[in-house]
CSV table of C-alpha atoms in Angstrom, one decimal:
chain,number,residue,atom,x,y,z
D,1,MET,CA,-31.1,-5.4,3.6
D,2,LEU,CA,-28.6,-6.5,6.2
D,3,SER,CA,-28.7,-10.1,7.4
D,4,MET,CA,-29.7,-10.7,11.0
D,5,TRP,CA,-26.2,-12.0,11.7
D,6,LEU,CA,-24.6,-8.8,10.4
D,7,ILE,CA,-27.0,-6.6,12.4
D,8,LEU,CA,-26.0,-8.5,15.5
D,9,VAL,CA,-22.3,-8.1,14.8
D,10,LEU,CA,-22.7,-4.4,14.1
D,11,CYS,CA,-24.5,-4.0,17.4
D,12,ALA,CA,-21.7,-5.9,19.2
D,13,CYS,CA,-19.1,-3.8,17.5
D,14,THR,CA,-20.9,-0.6,18.6
D,15,SER,CA,-20.5,-1.7,22.1
D,16,VAL,CA,-16.8,-2.3,21.5
D,17,LEU,CA,-16.5,1.2,20.0
D,18,ALA,CA,-17.9,2.7,23.1
D,19,ARG,CA,-14.8,1.5,24.9
D,20,ALA,CA,-12.5,3.3,22.4
D,21,PRO,CA,-10.5,0.5,20.6
D,22,ASN,CA,-6.8,0.7,20.0
D,23,PHE,CA,-5.1,0.5,16.6
D,24,VAL,CA,-1.8,-0.9,15.3
D,25,VAL,CA,-1.0,-0.4,11.7
D,26,ILE,CA,2.0,-2.2,10.2
D,27,LEU,CA,2.9,-0.7,6.8
D,28,THR,CA,5.6,-2.5,4.8
D,29,ASP,CA,7.4,-0.9,1.8
D,30,ASP,CA,7.1,-2.6,-1.7
D,31,GLN,CA,5.6,-5.8,-0.4
D,32,ASP,CA,3.8,-7.6,-3.2
D,33,LEU,CA,0.9,-10.0,-3.2
D,34,GLU,CA,1.1,-11.6,-6.6
D,35,LEU,CA,4.7,-12.9,-6.1
D,36,GLY,CA,4.1,-14.4,-2.7
D,37,GLY,CA,5.0,-11.5,-0.5
D,38,LEU,CA,3.1,-12.9,2.5
D,39,THR,CA,4.5,-16.4,2.2
D,40,PRO,CA,7.5,-16.0,4.5
D,41,MET,CA,5.6,-14.2,7.2
D,42,LYS,CA,4.4,-17.2,9.3
D,43,ASN,CA,3.5,-15.0,12.4
D,44,ALA,CA,1.4,-12.7,10.2
D,45,GLN,CA,-0.5,-15.7,8.9
D,46,LYS,CA,-0.9,-17.3,12.3
D,47,LEU,CA,-1.6,-14.2,14.5
D,48,LEU,CA,-3.4,-12.0,12.0
D,49,ALA,CA,-4.9,-14.0,9.1
D,50,GLU,CA,-6.0,-17.0,11.1
D,51,GLN,CA,-7.3,-14.7,13.9
D,52,GLY,CA,-9.0,-12.2,11.6
D,53,ALA,CA,-9.8,-11.3,8.0
D,54,THR,CA,-7.8,-11.3,4.7
D,55,ALA,CA,-8.7,-9.0,1.8
D,56,LYS,CA,-8.8,-10.6,-1.6
D,57,ASN,CA,-9.1,-7.3,-3.4
D,58,TRP,CA,-7.0,-4.6,-1.6
D,59,PHE,CA,-5.3,-2.0,-3.8
D,60,VAL,CA,-3.4,1.2,-3.8
D,61,HIS,CA,-4.3,4.2,-6.0
D,62,THR,CA,-0.8,5.3,-6.8
D,63,PRO,CA,1.9,2.7,-6.9
D,64,VAL,CA,4.9,4.6,-5.6
D,65,CYS,CA,6.0,5.3,-2.0
D,66,CYS,CA,5.3,9.0,-1.1
D,67,PRO,CA,1.9,9.4,-2.8
D,68,SER,CA,0.7,6.1,-1.5
D,69,ARG,CA,1.7,6.9,2.1
D,70,ALA,CA,0.3,10.4,1.9
D,71,GLN,CA,-3.1,8.9,0.7
D,72,MET,CA,-3.0,6.3,3.5
D,73,LEU,CA,-2.3,8.9,6.2
D,74,THR,CA,-4.9,11.3,5.0
D,75,GLY,CA,-7.7,9.2,3.5
D,76,ARG,CA,-7.5,11.5,0.4
D,77,MET,CA,-6.9,10.8,-3.3
D,78,PHE,CA,-3.6,11.7,-5.0
D,79,HIS,CA,-5.2,14.4,-7.1
D,80,ASN,CA,-6.3,16.2,-3.9
D,81,LEU,CA,-2.8,16.1,-2.5
D,82,ARG,CA,-0.6,16.8,-5.5
D,83,ASN,CA,1.3,19.9,-6.6
D,84,ARG,CA,-0.2,22.4,-9.0
D,85,GLY,CA,2.2,21.3,-11.8
D,86,PRO,CA,4.7,18.5,-12.6
D,87,GLY,CA,8.0,18.5,-10.7
D,88,GLY,CA,8.9,19.2,-7.1
D,89,GLY,CA,7.3,18.0,-4.0
D,90,CYS,CA,7.5,14.5,-2.7
D,91,MET,CA,7.0,12.5,-5.9
D,92,HIS,CA,4.5,15.3,-6.9
D,93,ILE,CA,2.9,15.4,-3.5
D,94,ASN,CA,2.4,18.7,-1.8
D,95,GLU,CA,3.4,17.9,1.7
D,96,THR,CA,1.8,21.0,3.2
D,97,LEU,CA,-1.5,19.3,2.3
D,98,VAL,CA,-0.5,16.1,4.1
D,99,ASN,CA,1.4,16.9,7.3
D,100,PRO,CA,-1.3,19.0,9.0
D,101,ASP,CA,-4.1,16.6,7.9
D,102,THR,CA,-3.2,13.0,8.8
D,103,PHE,CA,-5.4,10.8,10.8
D,104,ALA,CA,-3.0,11.1,13.7
D,105,LEU,CA,-4.3,14.6,14.4
D,106,LYS,CA,-7.9,13.4,14.3
D,107,PHE,CA,-7.2,10.7,16.8
D,108,ALA,CA,-5.1,12.9,19.0
D,109,ARG,CA,-8.0,15.4,19.2
D,110,ALA,CA,-10.1,12.5,20.5
D,111,SER,CA,-7.6,11.9,23.3
D,112,TYR,CA,-5.8,9.0,21.6
D,113,ARG,CA,-2.1,8.7,22.1
D,114,VAL,CA,-0.4,8.3,18.7
D,115,GLY,CA,3.1,7.2,17.8
D,116,ILE,CA,4.9,6.4,14.5
D,117,PHE,CA,8.1,4.3,14.2
D,118,GLY,CA,9.8,3.9,10.9
D,119,LYS,CA,9.4,5.5,7.5
D,120,TYR,CA,7.1,8.6,7.2
D,121,LEU,CA,7.2,10.4,3.8
D,122,ASN,CA,10.2,10.0,1.5
D,123,ASP,CA,11.3,13.6,1.6
D,124,TRP,CA,11.1,14.0,5.3
D,125,ASP,CA,14.0,16.0,6.7
D,126,VAL,CA,15.2,14.2,9.9
D,127,HIS,CA,17.2,17.3,11.0
D,128,GLN,CA,14.2,19.4,11.7
D,129,ARG,CA,13.1,19.8,15.3
D,130,THR,CA,9.4,19.6,14.6
D,131,TRP,CA,7.1,16.8,13.4
D,132,PRO,CA,3.5,16.6,12.1
D,133,PRO,CA,0.8,17.5,14.6
D,134,GLY,CA,-1.0,14.6,16.3
D,135,PHE,CA,2.0,12.4,16.8
D,136,GLU,CA,2.9,12.2,20.5
D,137,ARG,CA,5.9,10.1,19.6
D,138,PHE,CA,7.7,10.6,16.3
D,139,PHE,CA,10.6,8.2,15.6
D,140,ALA,CA,10.9,8.3,11.9
D,141,ASN,CA,12.8,9.1,8.7
D,142,GLY,CA,12.2,9.3,5.0
D,143,GLY,CA,13.2,5.7,4.4
D,144,GLY,CA,17.0,6.2,4.5
D,145,ASN,CA,19.3,5.2,1.7
D,146,ASP,CA,18.8,2.6,-1.0
D,147,GLU,CA,22.3,1.4,-0.4
D,148,GLU,CA,24.3,0.5,2.8
D,149,PRO,CA,25.1,2.0,5.2
D,150,GLY,CA,22.1,4.1,6.0
D,151,GLY,CA,19.4,1.9,4.5
D,152,TYR,CA,18.9,-1.0,6.8
D,153,THR,CA,22.2,-0.8,8.6
D,154,ASN,CA,22.7,2.2,11.0
D,155,PRO,CA,20.0,4.4,9.4
D,156,THR,CA,19.4,7.9,10.6
D,157,TYR,CA,16.3,8.7,12.6
D,158,GLN,CA,14.6,11.7,14.0
D,159,ASP,CA,13.5,10.9,17.5
D,160,GLN,CA,11.3,13.7,18.6
D,161,ASP,CA,13.6,16.8,18.3
D,162,ARG,CA,16.9,14.9,18.1
D,163,VAL,CA,18.7,13.1,15.3
D,164,TYR,CA,20.5,9.8,15.7
D,165,GLN,CA,22.7,8.0,13.2
D,166,GLY,CA,24.2,4.7,14.2
D,167,HIS,CA,24.8,5.9,17.8
D,168,PRO,CA,26.1,3.2,20.0
D,169,GLY,CA,23.5,1.1,21.8
D,170,GLU,CA,19.8,1.4,21.1
D,171,TYR,CA,20.1,3.5,17.8
D,172,ALA,CA,22.7,1.3,16.2
D,173,GLY,CA,22.4,-1.9,14.2
D,174,TYR,CA,19.7,-3.4,12.0
D,175,GLY,CA,17.0,-0.8,11.2
D,176,THR,CA,13.9,-3.1,11.3
D,177,ALA,CA,15.0,-4.4,14.7
D,178,ILE,CA,15.5,-0.9,16.0
D,179,ILE,CA,12.0,0.1,14.7
D,180,GLY,CA,10.6,-3.0,16.4
D,181,ASN,CA,12.3,-2.4,19.7
D,182,LYS,CA,11.3,1.3,19.8
D,183,SER,CA,7.7,0.6,18.9
D,184,VAL,CA,7.3,-2.2,21.4
D,185,ASP,CA,8.9,-0.1,24.1
D,186,TRP,CA,6.4,2.6,23.5
D,187,LEU,CA,3.5,0.1,23.3
D,188,ARG,CA,4.5,-1.2,26.8
D,189,THR,CA,4.2,2.3,28.1
D,190,VAL,CA,0.9,3.3,26.6
D,191,ALA,CA,-1.0,0.0,26.5
D,192,PRO,CA,-1.7,-0.3,30.2
D,193,GLY,CA,-2.8,3.3,30.5
D,194,PRO,CA,-6.3,4.7,30.5
D,195,GLN,CA,-6.1,6.4,27.0
D,196,PRO,CA,-6.6,4.5,23.8
D,197,PHE,CA,-3.7,4.5,21.3
D,198,VAL,CA,-2.8,4.4,17.6
D,199,LEU,CA,0.6,2.8,16.8
D,200,LEU,CA,2.1,3.0,13.2
D,201,ILE,CA,5.0,0.7,12.5
D,202,THR,CA,6.5,1.4,9.1
D,203,PRO,CA,9.7,-0.5,8.4
D,204,LYS,CA,11.6,-0.2,5.2
D,205,ALA,CA,11.3,-3.9,4.3
D,206,PRO,CA,11.3,-5.3,1.7
D,207,HIS,CA,12.3,-2.1,-0.3
D,208,ILE,CA,15.7,-2.2,-2.0
D,209,ALA,CA,18.4,-2.9,-1.0
D,210,ALA,CA,16.3,-5.4,1.0
D,211,THR,CA,19.3,-6.0,3.3
D,212,PRO,CA,18.4,-8.9,5.6
D,213,ALA,CA,19.2,-9.1,9.3
D,214,PRO,CA,22.5,-10.9,9.9
D,215,TRP,CA,20.7,-13.7,11.6
D,216,TYR,CA,18.5,-14.3,8.5
D,217,GLN,CA,20.9,-13.7,5.7
D,218,HIS,CA,21.3,-17.4,4.7
D,219,VAL,CA,17.6,-18.6,4.7
D,220,PHE,CA,15.6,-19.2,1.5
D,221,SER,CA,18.8,-20.0,-0.4
D,222,ASP,CA,16.9,-22.6,-2.4
D,223,ARG,CA,14.1,-20.2,-3.4
D,224,PHE,CA,13.8,-18.3,-6.8
D,225,ALA,CA,11.6,-15.5,-7.9
D,226,PRO,CA,8.3,-16.8,-9.3
D,227,ARG,CA,8.2,-17.3,-13.1
D,228,THR,CA,4.6,-16.1,-13.5
D,229,PRO,CA,3.1,-16.3,-17.0
D,230,SER,CA,4.1,-12.7,-17.6
D,231,TYR,CA,7.7,-13.1,-16.5
D,232,ASN,CA,10.0,-12.1,-19.4
D,233,PHE,CA,6.9,-11.8,-21.6
D,234,SER,CA,7.2,-9.5,-24.6
D,235,ALA,CA,4.0,-7.4,-24.6
D,236,LEU,CA,4.2,-5.6,-27.9
D,237,ASP,CA,0.5,-4.5,-27.8
D,238,HIS,CA,1.1,-2.6,-24.5
D,239,HIS,CA,2.0,1.1,-24.2
D,240,TRP,CA,5.5,2.2,-25.3
D,241,LEU,CA,7.3,1.7,-22.0
D,242,VAL,CA,6.4,-2.0,-21.8
D,243,ALA,CA,6.3,-2.7,-25.5
D,244,GLN,CA,10.0,-1.6,-26.0
D,245,GLN,CA,11.4,-3.8,-23.2
D,246,GLY,CA,14.2,-6.1,-24.1
D,247,PRO,CA,14.4,-9.6,-22.7
D,248,ILE,CA,15.5,-10.4,-19.2
D,249,THR,CA,19.0,-11.8,-19.6
D,250,HIS,CA,20.4,-14.7,-17.6
D,251,ASN,CA,22.6,-12.5,-15.5
D,252,GLU,CA,19.6,-10.2,-14.8
D,253,SER,CA,17.5,-13.3,-13.8
D,254,LEU,CA,20.2,-14.2,-11.3
D,255,GLN,CA,20.0,-10.7,-9.8
D,256,ILE,CA,16.2,-10.9,-9.7
D,257,ASP,CA,16.4,-14.2,-7.8
D,258,GLU,CA,18.8,-12.9,-5.2
D,259,LEU,CA,16.7,-9.8,-4.7
D,260,PHE,CA,13.6,-12.0,-4.3
D,261,ARG,CA,15.4,-14.0,-1.6
D,262,ASN,CA,16.5,-10.9,0.2
D,263,ARG,CA,13.0,-9.4,0.1
D,264,TRP,CA,11.7,-12.5,1.8
D,265,ARG,CA,14.6,-12.5,4.3
D,266,SER,CA,14.0,-8.8,5.2
D,267,LEU,CA,10.3,-9.5,5.8
D,268,LEU,CA,11.2,-12.1,8.5
D,269,SER,CA,12.2,-9.2,10.7
D,270,VAL,CA,8.8,-7.5,10.2
D,271,ASP,CA,7.3,-10.9,11.1
D,272,ASP,CA,9.2,-10.8,14.3
D,273,ILE,CA,7.7,-7.4,15.1
D,274,ILE,CA,4.2,-8.8,14.6
D,275,SER,CA,4.9,-11.5,17.2
D,276,GLU,CA,6.2,-9.0,19.7
D,277,VAL,CA,3.4,-6.6,19.2
D,278,VAL,CA,0.7,-9.3,19.8
D,279,ALA,CA,2.6,-10.7,22.8
D,280,THR,CA,2.9,-7.1,24.3
D,281,LEU,CA,-0.8,-6.4,23.7
D,282,GLN,CA,-1.7,-9.8,25.3
D,283,ALA,CA,0.5,-9.1,28.3
D,284,ALA,CA,-1.1,-5.7,28.8
D,285,GLY,CA,-4.6,-7.2,28.6
D,286,VAL,CA,-5.7,-5.1,25.6
D,287,LEU,CA,-5.3,-7.5,22.7
D,288,ASN,CA,-9.0,-8.1,22.4
D,289,ASP,CA,-9.6,-4.3,22.4
D,290,THR,CA,-7.1,-3.7,19.6
D,291,TYR,CA,-7.4,-3.8,15.8
D,292,ILE,CA,-4.1,-4.8,14.1
D,293,PHE,CA,-3.7,-4.1,10.4
D,294,LEU,CA,-0.9,-5.3,8.0
D,295,THR,CA,-0.6,-3.9,4.5
D,296,SER,CA,1.8,-2.4,2.0
D,297,ASP,CA,2.3,0.9,0.3
D,298,HIS,CA,2.2,-0.9,-3.1
D,299,GLY,CA,3.3,-4.1,-4.9
D,300,TYR,CA,6.4,-4.9,-6.9
D,301,GLN,CA,7.6,-6.6,-10.1
D,302,LEU,CA,10.4,-9.0,-10.6
D,303,GLY,CA,10.6,-9.6,-14.4
D,304,GLN,CA,6.9,-9.3,-15.1
D,305,LEU,CA,6.4,-7.9,-18.7
D,306,ARG,CA,10.2,-7.7,-18.8
D,307,LEU,CA,10.3,-5.0,-16.1
D,308,PRO,CA,13.1,-6.3,-13.9
D,309,MET,CA,12.2,-4.7,-10.6
D,310,CYS,CA,10.5,-1.6,-9.1
D,311,LYS,CA,6.9,-0.6,-9.1
D,312,LEU,CA,5.3,2.5,-10.8
D,313,ASN,CA,3.1,0.6,-13.3
D,314,VAL,CA,-0.6,0.2,-13.6
D,315,TYR,CA,-0.8,-3.6,-13.5
D,316,ASP,CA,-1.9,-5.8,-10.6
D,317,HIS,CA,1.5,-6.8,-9.5
D,318,ASN,CA,2.1,-3.1,-8.6
D,319,THR,CA,-1.3,-2.0,-7.4
D,320,ARG,CA,-2.7,-5.1,-5.5
D,321,VAL,CA,-1.3,-5.5,-2.0
D,322,PRO,CA,-1.7,-7.6,1.1
D,323,PHE,CA,-4.2,-6.6,3.7
D,324,LEU,CA,-4.8,-8.5,7.0
D,325,VAL,CA,-6.7,-7.3,10.0
D,326,ARG,CA,-7.8,-8.8,13.3
D,327,GLY,CA,-9.8,-7.1,16.1
D,328,PRO,CA,-13.1,-6.9,17.9
D,329,GLY,CA,-16.1,-8.1,15.7
D,330,ILE,CA,-13.9,-9.6,12.9
D,331,ARG,CA,-14.3,-13.3,12.4
D,332,ALA,CA,-11.3,-15.5,12.7
D,333,ASN,CA,-9.9,-17.1,9.5
D,334,SER,CA,-12.2,-15.1,7.2
D,335,THR,CA,-11.8,-13.4,3.9
D,336,PHE,CA,-13.7,-10.7,2.0
D,337,ASP,CA,-14.0,-9.9,-1.7
D,338,ALA,CA,-15.1,-6.3,-1.5
D,339,TYR,CA,-12.8,-3.8,-3.2
D,340,GLY,CA,-10.8,-1.7,-0.7
D,341,SER,CA,-7.8,0.5,-0.8
D,342,ASN,CA,-5.2,2.4,1.2
D,343,VAL,CA,-7.4,5.5,1.0
D,344,ASP,CA,-10.1,3.5,2.9
D,345,LEU,CA,-7.9,2.7,5.9
D,346,ALA,CA,-8.3,6.1,7.7
D,347,PRO,CA,-12.1,6.3,7.3
D,348,THR,CA,-12.4,2.7,8.5
D,349,MET,CA,-10.3,3.3,11.6
D,350,LEU,CA,-12.1,6.5,12.4
D,351,ALA,CA,-15.4,4.7,12.0
D,352,LEU,CA,-14.3,1.9,14.3
D,353,ALA,CA,-13.4,4.5,16.9
D,354,GLY,CA,-16.8,6.3,16.4
D,355,LEU,CA,-15.1,9.4,15.1
D,356,PRO,CA,-16.2,11.6,12.1
D,357,TRP,CA,-14.8,10.5,8.7
D,358,ASP,CA,-17.3,11.7,6.1
D,359,ASP,CA,-15.0,14.6,4.8
D,360,LEU,CA,-12.4,12.1,3.6
D,361,ASP,CA,-12.3,10.6,0.0
D,362,GLY,CA,-12.1,7.0,1.2
D,363,ARG,CA,-14.8,4.6,2.3
D,364,ASN,CA,-15.6,3.0,5.6
D,365,MET,CA,-14.9,-0.7,5.0
D,366,LEU,CA,-16.4,-1.8,8.4
D,367,PRO,CA,-19.5,-3.5,6.8
D,368,ALA,CA,-17.3,-5.6,4.5
D,369,LEU,CA,-15.0,-6.5,7.4
D,370,LEU,CA,-17.8,-7.6,9.6
D,371,ALA,CA,-19.5,-9.5,6.8
D,372,ALA,CA,-16.4,-11.4,6.0
D,373,PRO,CA,-17.4,-15.1,6.1
D,374,ALA,CA,-15.2,-17.7,7.7
D,375,GLN,CA,-12.8,-19.6,5.4
D,376,THR,CA,-14.7,-19.1,2.2
D,377,SER,CA,-15.5,-15.8,0.5
D,378,THR,CA,-19.0,-15.2,-0.8
D,379,VAL,CA,-19.5,-11.6,-0.1
D,380,SER,CA,-18.6,-9.5,-3.2
D,381,GLN,CA,-19.3,-6.1,-4.6
D,382,THR,CA,-20.5,-6.0,-8.2
D,383,ASP,CA,-20.4,-3.0,-10.6
D,384,THR,CA,-17.7,-1.3,-8.6
D,385,CYS,CA,-14.3,0.0,-9.6
D,386,HIS,CA,-11.0,0.9,-8.1
D,387,TYR,CA,-9.5,4.2,-9.4
D,388,ILE,CA,-5.8,4.4,-10.2
D,389,GLU,CA,-3.8,7.6,-11.0
D,390,TYR,CA,-0.1,8.1,-11.5
D,391,PHE,CA,2.2,10.8,-12.7
D,392,SER,CA,5.6,9.7,-14.0
D,393,LEU,CA,8.8,10.3,-12.0
D,394,GLY,CA,10.7,10.7,-15.3
D,395,ASP,CA,13.3,8.2,-16.5
D,396,VAL,CA,13.9,5.5,-13.9
D,397,VAL,CA,16.3,2.7,-14.9
D,398,ARG,CA,16.7,-0.7,-13.3
D,399,MET,CA,19.2,-3.2,-14.7
D,400,ASP,CA,19.5,-1.2,-17.9
D,401,HIS,CA,15.7,-1.4,-18.3
D,402,LEU,CA,13.7,1.8,-18.4
D,403,VAL,CA,10.9,1.1,-15.9
D,404,ASP,CA,9.4,4.6,-15.9
D,405,THR,CA,9.3,7.5,-18.3
D,406,GLN,CA,7.2,10.6,-19.0
D,407,ASN,CA,4.6,8.8,-21.1
D,408,ASN,CA,4.0,6.3,-18.2
D,409,THR,CA,1.6,8.8,-16.8
D,410,TYR,CA,-1.9,7.2,-16.5
D,411,ARG,CA,-5.3,6.9,-14.9
D,412,ALA,CA,-7.2,3.7,-14.8
D,413,LEU,CA,-10.2,1.7,-13.5
D,414,ARG,CA,-10.0,-1.8,-12.3
D,415,CYS,CA,-13.7,-2.9,-12.3
D,416,GLN,CA,-15.8,-5.9,-11.2
D,417,THR,CA,-19.1,-5.9,-12.9
D,418,GLN,CA,-22.0,-8.2,-13.6
D,419,THR,CA,-22.3,-7.5,-17.3
D,420,GLN,CA,-18.7,-6.8,-18.3
D,421,GLY,CA,-16.9,-9.1,-16.0
D,422,THR,CA,-13.7,-8.0,-14.2
D,423,PHE,CA,-11.4,-5.8,-16.2
D,424,LEU,CA,-8.6,-3.2,-16.1
D,425,TYR,CA,-8.9,-0.1,-18.4
D,426,ALA,CA,-6.0,2.4,-18.5
D,427,GLN,CA,-5.5,5.7,-20.3
D,428,PHE,CA,-1.9,6.8,-20.8
D,429,TYR,CA,-0.7,10.4,-21.1
D,430,ASN,CA,2.5,12.5,-21.1
D,431,LEU,CA,3.7,13.9,-17.8
D,432,ILE,CA,3.3,17.5,-19.0
D,433,ASP,CA,-0.4,16.8,-19.5
D,434,TRP,CA,-1.1,17.6,-15.9
D,435,GLN,CA,-4.9,17.7,-16.3
D,436,PHE,CA,-5.2,14.4,-18.3
D,437,GLN,CA,-6.6,16.0,-21.4
D,438,HIS,CA,-4.9,14.2,-24.3
D,439,VAL,CA,-4.9,10.4,-24.3
D,440,VAL,CA,-1.9,8.9,-26.2
D,441,PHE,CA,-2.6,5.2,-25.6
D,442,ARG,CA,-5.2,2.9,-24.1
D,443,GLU,CA,-5.2,-0.6,-22.6
D,444,PHE,CA,-8.0,-3.0,-21.7
D,445,PHE,CA,-7.6,-6.4,-20.1
D,446,ASP,CA,-10.1,-9.1,-19.3
D,447,LEU,CA,-8.9,-10.1,-15.9
D,448,VAL,CA,-10.8,-13.4,-15.9
D,449,LYS,CA,-9.2,-14.7,-19.1
D,450,ASP,CA,-6.0,-12.7,-18.7
D,451,PRO,CA,-5.2,-12.3,-15.0
D,452,PHE,CA,-1.6,-11.3,-15.7
D,453,GLN,CA,-2.5,-8.5,-18.1
D,454,MET,CA,-0.7,-9.9,-21.1
D,455,LYS,CA,-3.1,-9.2,-24.0
D,456,ASN,CA,-4.4,-5.7,-24.6
D,457,ILE,CA,-7.9,-6.1,-26.1
D,458,VAL,CA,-8.9,-2.5,-26.2
D,459,HIS,CA,-9.7,-2.7,-29.9
D,460,GLN,CA,-12.3,-5.4,-29.2
D,461,VAL,CA,-14.2,-3.3,-26.6
D,462,SER,CA,-17.3,-1.4,-27.7
D,463,PRO,CA,-16.9,2.4,-28.2
D,464,THR,CA,-19.9,2.8,-25.9
D,465,LEU,CA,-18.2,1.1,-23.0
D,466,LEU,CA,-15.0,3.0,-23.6
D,467,ASP,CA,-17.0,6.3,-23.6
D,468,THR,CA,-18.6,5.4,-20.3
D,469,LEU,CA,-15.3,4.5,-18.7
D,470,ASP,CA,-13.6,7.7,-20.1
D,471,ALA,CA,-16.4,9.8,-18.5
D,472,GLN,CA,-16.1,8.0,-15.2
D,473,LEU,CA,-12.3,8.5,-15.2
D,474,ALA,CA,-12.8,12.3,-15.9
D,475,SER,CA,-15.2,12.6,-13.0
D,476,LEU,CA,-13.1,10.6,-10.6
D,477,PHE,CA,-10.1,12.8,-11.4
D,478,GLN,CA,-12.1,15.8,-10.0
D,479,CYS,CA,-13.8,14.0,-7.1
D,480,LYS,CA,-13.6,15.0,-3.4
D,481,GLY,CA,-15.2,13.4,-0.4
D,482,GLU,CA,-18.6,11.7,-1.0
D,483,ALA,CA,-18.3,12.0,-4.7
D,484,CYS,CA,-15.2,9.7,-4.7
D,485,ARG,CA,-17.2,7.1,-2.9
D,486,THR,CA,-20.1,7.4,-5.2
D,487,LEU,CA,-18.3,7.4,-8.5
D,488,VAL,CA,-16.5,4.1,-8.0
D,489,ASN,CA,-19.9,2.5,-8.5
D,490,LEU,CA,-20.6,1.8,-12.2
D,491,HIS,CA,-23.9,1.4,-13.9
D,492,LEU,CA,-23.2,-0.5,-17.1
């Protein structure tokens, strides 16, 4: 039964929804939580976290760019968006299942004005003269290059039906600043108007090359990548990709430290965007009618389990991400424990706007957001799981370390239960096993005793529990809509 306080807040939020709230979503690229990815963002902490809610358990389902973004945009699981077989597509994503089905179109049909500024899907061709339906303003690319120029410096963008690459003036210079300027300019146009709006700001930061703005290139010179307990740890009881890792050398550690500093430096420009967005909303008189979200498409690693950089793996440093939100009905300086994910963002936004969302795979997280208690976190979900699924991109090498290969194909459950505690259970497969039929390796981690996933205790787990988890994974792999929301609840 809902507490009287929560009922009152829900009623208050309903009155807000009747006035059609606005939404701003700021999606970063590769921003971690475990390694302090939010630490350099003082504006985010002051203007979002202290004025709203912080998730303690927000995850992605597929820790790589294109699938994660596709899931966030559609509210659908990876297995409902992927190709019919391995290879091709945008990191196995069938883009024809994404572009016509984003939440942009659902909001546009409800008379919202919708704009995106920054990275869309990785394989997006900026030279086409069309863009996905629902976006009134489309200023985007596929993320640009991983090297300069064309990454952060003078990137190429599609601006509606035209292409710009380092053109003099407004399209030249530092990419995050360009994205910020363009998005704030559009916000100044739409915010005072009678129609509600959805603004997606999707900068490249802190993705490699993590090039900082010239005015931030010398900050954090005294900082080093965190040496977490799993840093440079030889995990011989893990699956082959991790077990065969050689040590992080001294020279590699220096590169990791410099990348860490540049990641933080590049995020300072995103933090500047947050400040400008809030100021613009305030000036237009709509700040109190607007929900602002900050999250990432996945986490990152910098030497954890001897994986020098990148993402692509099942562990928390890759799947657990920041999530901050402020807006009507959300208590300032609050936190919530409830498991949530990028697939839940679209349903939650649609629910806040009073629009249908039940056909999506994700959940409406509004009750958890409104129940978030101030400063401390006592609201939790027990006997619930987060589902993870990933198909390898093939051999991916970083600093002479193999960080992905075909047998790094997996599905997993990260669960919080009353009887079994909090744990991560993963099944590993070969990429050609497109239907997850033949398990080649298993991992199980007690996340209370082993929060950095360093000791695989699968051989200590009862066969009955493993059978239950195997059956749950098989069902989740086939789920759609309501079934996905139901199956994440375990009964152990």
